[in-house]
Amino acid sequence: MKSLKAIVTGHTHGLGAALAAELDRQAIPVMGLARGQSDALSPESRQVPIDLGSTVLLGDWLRGPQLQAFLQDADVALLINNAGMVQPVGALFDQNPAQLAASVSLNIAAPLMLSASVAAIMKDRETRILHISSGAGRNAYPGWSVYCATKAALDHHARAVALDAAPGVRICSLAPGVIDTAMQAQIRATPVARFPIRQRFVDLKESGGLVSPADCARAVVGYLLSERFGEKAVDDLRGV
């Protein structure tokens, strides 16, 4: 039986916490990467307090021994690039440049850095890389130019990596649907002047159209562990 180990970014809140819990429930050791800590993981799992929005800090950590030590006895590495931010929201002239840079670092640089590092460590073994994407990566929305661009970057990264056809590497940028998380509450609290389609998300909440993090996590992990994972470089969980 193959030994599996998982790395989950943003494992302390929302979908990331649910993903880590679901992997833990299936006895797959998790290494969680986030600024905070979770009390919900088993002793077999590990947590690394790190600001993934800092490419300098992440680069320093990746040059260290922790990730390699965690994966040394794994036959299969599961990397779930879940951490992300929706800010800055608003038209171009409303966007804070520092916040924009932080979003690009967290939403794009961190997943790409981790993907390359895990693949290098797992050379000659199996690596499954799952980017948590969004419909915003495939459709443009007013007020979300930065968020849409960062998610589209993950989609295109997965397409190009799939074309590389590196032995043992499977990748998918997966839109998981609209999930009932703190990010959704943040979206609903955004002024209409900055996010003109806010009412769409208010209506989803009021009509019960949001998926629970636990339900979504079960479906995402099931997809990640399935034989069909990697057949599509870009996919949507709602169509699986």
Tab-separated table of C-alpha atoms in Angstrom:
chain	number	residue	atom	x	y	z
A	1	MET	CA	0.000	0.000	0.000
A	2	LYS	CA	1.391	3.402	-0.975
A	3	SER	CA	2.362	5.891	1.716
A	4	LEU	CA	0.662	9.267	1.211
A	5	LYS	CA	1.532	12.605	2.774
A	6	ALA	CA	-0.158	15.951	2.194
A	7	ILE	CA	0.834	19.599	2.342
A	8	VAL	CA	-2.063	22.022	2.778
A	9	THR	CA	-1.658	25.795	2.714
A	10	GLY	CA	-4.023	27.967	4.715
A	11	HIS	CA	-5.030	24.984	6.878
A	12	THR	CA	-6.362	26.945	9.864
A	13	HIS	CA	-9.521	28.480	8.392
A	14	GLY	CA	-12.349	27.806	5.968
A	15	LEU	CA	-11.840	25.256	3.226
A	16	GLY	CA	-8.190	24.726	4.198
A	17	ALA	CA	-9.160	23.647	7.710
A	18	ALA	CA	-11.808	21.316	6.312
A	19	LEU	CA	-9.327	19.829	3.808
A	20	ALA	CA	-6.751	19.197	6.530
A	21	ALA	CA	-9.410	17.599	8.747
A	22	GLU	CA	-10.638	15.343	5.929
A	23	LEU	CA	-7.101	14.165	5.101
A	24	ASP	CA	-6.472	13.612	8.803
A	25	ARG	CA	-9.698	11.583	9.023
A	26	GLN	CA	-8.378	9.375	6.227
A	27	ALA	CA	-5.115	8.849	8.168
A	28	ILE	CA	-3.039	10.854	5.683
A	29	PRO	CA	-0.408	12.881	7.582
A	30	VAL	CA	-0.687	16.596	6.907
A	31	MET	CA	1.866	19.384	6.949
A	32	GLY	CA	-0.103	22.603	7.361
A	33	LEU	CA	1.418	25.902	6.265
A	34	ALA	CA	-0.204	29.075	7.609
A	35	ARG	CA	0.438	32.056	9.819
A	36	GLY	CA	-1.631	30.521	12.624
A	37	GLN	CA	-2.032	27.143	14.290
A	38	SER	CA	-4.851	24.595	14.351
A	39	ASP	CA	-5.890	22.526	17.367
A	40	ALA	CA	-7.766	20.032	15.202
A	41	LEU	CA	-4.939	17.994	13.646
A	42	SER	CA	-3.624	14.653	14.914
A	43	PRO	CA	-0.120	14.207	16.409
A	44	GLU	CA	1.062	12.611	13.136
A	45	SER	CA	0.541	15.905	11.357
A	46	ARG	CA	2.810	18.939	11.467
A	47	GLN	CA	2.226	22.667	11.372
A	48	VAL	CA	4.601	25.311	10.094
A	49	PRO	CA	3.859	28.907	11.129
A	50	ILE	CA	4.803	30.944	8.072
A	51	ASP	CA	3.599	33.976	6.149
A	52	LEU	CA	3.084	32.521	2.679
A	53	GLY	CA	2.662	36.036	1.339
A	54	SER	CA	6.369	36.653	1.874
A	55	THR	CA	8.363	35.107	-0.955
A	56	VAL	CA	11.550	35.778	1.024
A	57	LEU	CA	10.365	33.853	4.098
A	58	LEU	CA	8.917	31.043	1.992
A	59	GLY	CA	12.093	30.803	-0.079
A	60	ASP	CA	14.214	30.585	3.070
A	61	TRP	CA	11.980	27.850	4.467
A	62	LEU	CA	12.027	25.859	1.237
A	63	ARG	CA	15.820	25.855	1.342
A	64	GLY	CA	15.668	24.305	4.807
A	65	PRO	CA	15.205	20.641	5.766
A	66	GLN	CA	11.583	20.459	6.987
A	67	LEU	CA	9.739	19.755	3.749
A	68	GLN	CA	12.248	17.167	2.570
A	69	ALA	CA	12.214	15.438	5.958
A	70	PHE	CA	8.412	15.310	5.953
A	71	LEU	CA	8.285	13.756	2.471
A	72	GLN	CA	11.279	11.437	2.718
A	73	ASP	CA	9.230	8.272	3.321
A	74	ALA	CA	6.238	9.195	1.142
A	75	ASP	CA	5.400	7.307	-2.028
A	76	VAL	CA	2.908	9.993	-3.020
A	77	ALA	CA	2.960	13.693	-2.132
A	78	LEU	CA	-0.322	15.588	-2.206
A	79	LEU	CA	0.091	19.357	-2.443
A	80	ILE	CA	-3.054	21.434	-1.991
A	81	ASN	CA	-2.435	25.104	-2.737
A	82	ASN	CA	-5.452	26.489	-0.921
A	83	ALA	CA	-4.310	29.732	0.727
A	84	GLY	CA	-5.442	32.873	-1.036
A	85	MET	CA	-6.902	36.335	-0.658
A	86	VAL	CA	-9.595	38.208	-2.554
A	87	GLN	CA	-8.276	41.708	-1.821
A	88	PRO	CA	-7.811	44.252	-3.290
A	89	VAL	CA	-11.379	44.634	-4.498
A	90	GLY	CA	-12.359	47.605	-6.625
A	91	ALA	CA	-11.633	49.350	-9.888
A	92	LEU	CA	-8.046	49.891	-10.935
A	93	PHE	CA	-7.777	53.371	-9.404
A	94	ASP	CA	-9.006	52.016	-6.032
A	95	GLN	CA	-6.379	49.281	-5.719
A	96	ASN	CA	-3.644	49.624	-3.130
A	97	PRO	CA	-0.308	48.680	-4.783
A	98	ALA	CA	1.087	47.050	-1.627
A	99	GLN	CA	-2.075	44.977	-1.174
A	100	LEU	CA	-1.963	44.047	-4.846
A	101	ALA	CA	1.622	42.811	-4.489
A	102	ALA	CA	0.651	40.797	-1.386
A	103	SER	CA	-2.190	39.163	-3.312
A	104	VAL	CA	0.077	38.188	-6.202
A	105	SER	CA	2.660	36.771	-3.773
A	106	LEU	CA	0.125	34.695	-1.848
A	107	ASN	CA	-2.145	33.662	-4.720
A	108	ILE	CA	0.502	32.962	-7.372
A	109	ALA	CA	4.108	32.978	-6.166
A	110	ALA	CA	3.570	30.724	-3.142
A	111	PRO	CA	1.710	27.961	-5.046
A	112	LEU	CA	4.278	27.963	-7.856
A	113	MET	CA	7.225	27.918	-5.429
A	114	LEU	CA	5.732	25.054	-3.436
A	115	SER	CA	4.825	23.098	-6.569
A	116	ALA	CA	8.368	23.284	-7.921
A	117	SER	CA	9.896	22.372	-4.566
A	118	VAL	CA	7.647	19.381	-3.895
A	119	ALA	CA	8.139	18.054	-7.437
A	120	ALA	CA	11.926	18.340	-7.048
A	121	ILE	CA	11.897	16.498	-3.718
A	122	MET	CA	9.584	13.779	-5.056
A	123	LYS	CA	11.506	13.154	-8.269
A	124	ASP	CA	11.022	9.495	-9.326
A	125	ARG	CA	8.005	9.305	-7.002
A	126	GLU	CA	4.420	10.524	-7.452
A	127	THR	CA	3.334	14.132	-6.930
A	128	ARG	CA	-0.264	15.329	-7.118
A	129	ILE	CA	-0.645	19.111	-7.188
A	130	LEU	CA	-4.052	20.660	-6.644
A	131	HIS	CA	-4.493	24.406	-7.062
A	132	ILE	CA	-7.691	25.690	-5.482
A	133	SER	CA	-8.909	27.921	-8.286
A	134	SER	CA	-12.203	29.699	-8.897
A	135	GLY	CA	-14.736	30.491	-11.555
A	136	ALA	CA	-13.137	33.932	-11.333
A	137	GLY	CA	-10.132	32.485	-13.131
A	138	ARG	CA	-12.312	31.676	-16.122
A	139	ASN	CA	-14.757	34.601	-16.069
A	140	ALA	CA	-14.028	38.288	-15.577
A	141	TYR	CA	-15.939	40.129	-12.834
A	142	PRO	CA	-16.011	43.871	-12.113
A	143	GLY	CA	-13.996	44.764	-9.022
A	144	TRP	CA	-12.065	41.505	-9.084
A	145	SER	CA	-9.382	42.205	-11.688
A	146	VAL	CA	-6.589	41.112	-9.330
A	147	TYR	CA	-8.400	38.045	-7.974
A	148	CYS	CA	-9.470	36.972	-11.466
A	149	ALA	CA	-5.926	37.418	-12.789
A	150	THR	CA	-4.316	35.419	-9.978
A	151	LYS	CA	-6.733	32.511	-10.340
A	152	ALA	CA	-6.319	32.537	-14.125
A	153	ALA	CA	-2.561	32.325	-13.546
A	154	LEU	CA	-3.020	29.118	-11.536
A	155	ASP	CA	-5.188	27.657	-14.292
A	156	HIS	CA	-2.595	28.423	-16.944
A	157	HIS	CA	0.241	27.145	-14.751
A	158	ALA	CA	-1.569	23.801	-14.484
A	159	ARG	CA	-2.087	23.646	-18.246
A	160	ALA	CA	1.593	24.272	-18.959
A	161	VAL	CA	2.829	21.847	-16.272
A	162	ALA	CA	0.549	19.165	-17.703
A	163	LEU	CA	2.118	19.725	-21.132
A	164	ASP	CA	5.560	19.135	-19.592
A	165	ALA	CA	4.383	15.565	-18.896
A	166	ALA	CA	7.001	15.116	-16.163
A	167	PRO	CA	7.064	11.512	-14.925
A	168	GLY	CA	4.987	11.062	-11.786
A	169	VAL	CA	3.516	14.567	-11.769
A	170	ARG	CA	-0.239	15.057	-11.926
A	171	ILE	CA	-1.756	18.521	-11.642
A	172	CYS	CA	-5.168	20.161	-11.691
A	173	SER	CA	-6.417	23.685	-11.041
A	174	LEU	CA	-9.857	23.019	-9.592
A	175	ALA	CA	-12.742	25.420	-9.017
A	176	PRO	CA	-14.517	24.043	-5.923
A	177	GLY	CA	-17.747	26.029	-6.126
A	178	VAL	CA	-18.992	28.766	-3.785
A	179	ILE	CA	-18.245	27.797	-0.185
A	180	ASP	CA	-19.660	29.201	3.041
A	181	THR	CA	-16.439	30.653	4.470
A	182	ALA	CA	-15.181	33.881	6.024
A	183	MET	CA	-14.067	34.963	2.553
A	184	GLN	CA	-17.688	34.874	1.420
A	185	ALA	CA	-18.698	36.990	4.416
A	186	GLN	CA	-15.966	39.446	3.434
A	187	ILE	CA	-17.295	39.542	-0.128
A	188	ARG	CA	-20.859	40.229	1.076
A	189	ALA	CA	-19.553	43.085	3.244
A	190	THR	CA	-17.793	44.791	0.323
A	191	PRO	CA	-19.434	48.067	-0.771
A	192	VAL	CA	-21.347	47.796	-4.041
A	193	ALA	CA	-19.286	50.683	-5.395
A	194	ARG	CA	-16.211	48.439	-5.232
A	195	PHE	CA	-17.928	45.152	-6.157
A	196	PRO	CA	-20.994	45.756	-8.353
A	197	ILE	CA	-22.142	42.106	-8.385
A	198	ARG	CA	-22.196	41.761	-4.585
A	199	GLN	CA	-25.928	41.006	-4.557
A	200	ARG	CA	-25.286	37.765	-6.423
A	201	PHE	CA	-23.333	36.456	-3.441
A	202	VAL	CA	-25.849	37.813	-0.926
A	203	ASP	CA	-28.571	35.909	-2.790
A	204	LEU	CA	-26.516	32.699	-2.753
A	205	LYS	CA	-26.188	32.932	1.022
A	206	GLU	CA	-29.845	33.730	1.611
A	207	SER	CA	-31.070	30.986	-0.716
A	208	GLY	CA	-28.861	28.285	0.815
A	209	GLY	CA	-26.730	28.091	-2.320
A	210	LEU	CA	-23.392	27.935	-0.497
A	211	VAL	CA	-21.620	24.603	0.062
A	212	SER	CA	-20.322	23.799	3.545
A	213	PRO	CA	-16.525	23.568	3.878
A	214	ALA	CA	-16.768	19.970	5.167
A	215	ASP	CA	-18.896	18.794	2.230
A	216	CYS	CA	-16.631	20.535	-0.245
A	217	ALA	CA	-13.501	19.096	1.386
A	218	ARG	CA	-14.829	15.534	1.118
A	219	ALA	CA	-15.475	16.024	-2.582
A	220	VAL	CA	-12.112	17.726	-3.229
A	221	VAL	CA	-10.100	15.045	-1.416
A	222	GLY	CA	-12.067	12.308	-3.154
A	223	TYR	CA	-11.236	13.897	-6.499
A	224	LEU	CA	-7.569	14.344	-5.557
A	225	LEU	CA	-7.224	10.670	-4.602
A	226	SER	CA	-9.127	9.335	-7.612
A	227	GLU	CA	-7.535	7.728	-10.637
A	228	ARG	CA	-8.972	10.441	-12.883
A	229	PHE	CA	-7.045	13.177	-11.092
A	230	GLY	CA	-4.788	14.929	-13.583
A	231	GLU	CA	-6.758	13.900	-16.662
A	232	LYS	CA	-7.915	17.539	-16.878
A	233	ALA	CA	-5.442	20.294	-16.068
A	234	VAL	CA	-8.342	22.674	-15.316
A	235	ASP	CA	-11.610	21.427	-13.880
A	236	ASP	CA	-14.687	22.442	-11.924
A	237	LEU	CA	-15.872	20.329	-9.002
A	238	ARG	CA	-19.490	21.133	-9.830
A	239	GLY	CA	-19.138	19.298	-13.135
A	240	VAL	CA	-17.371	16.204	-11.786
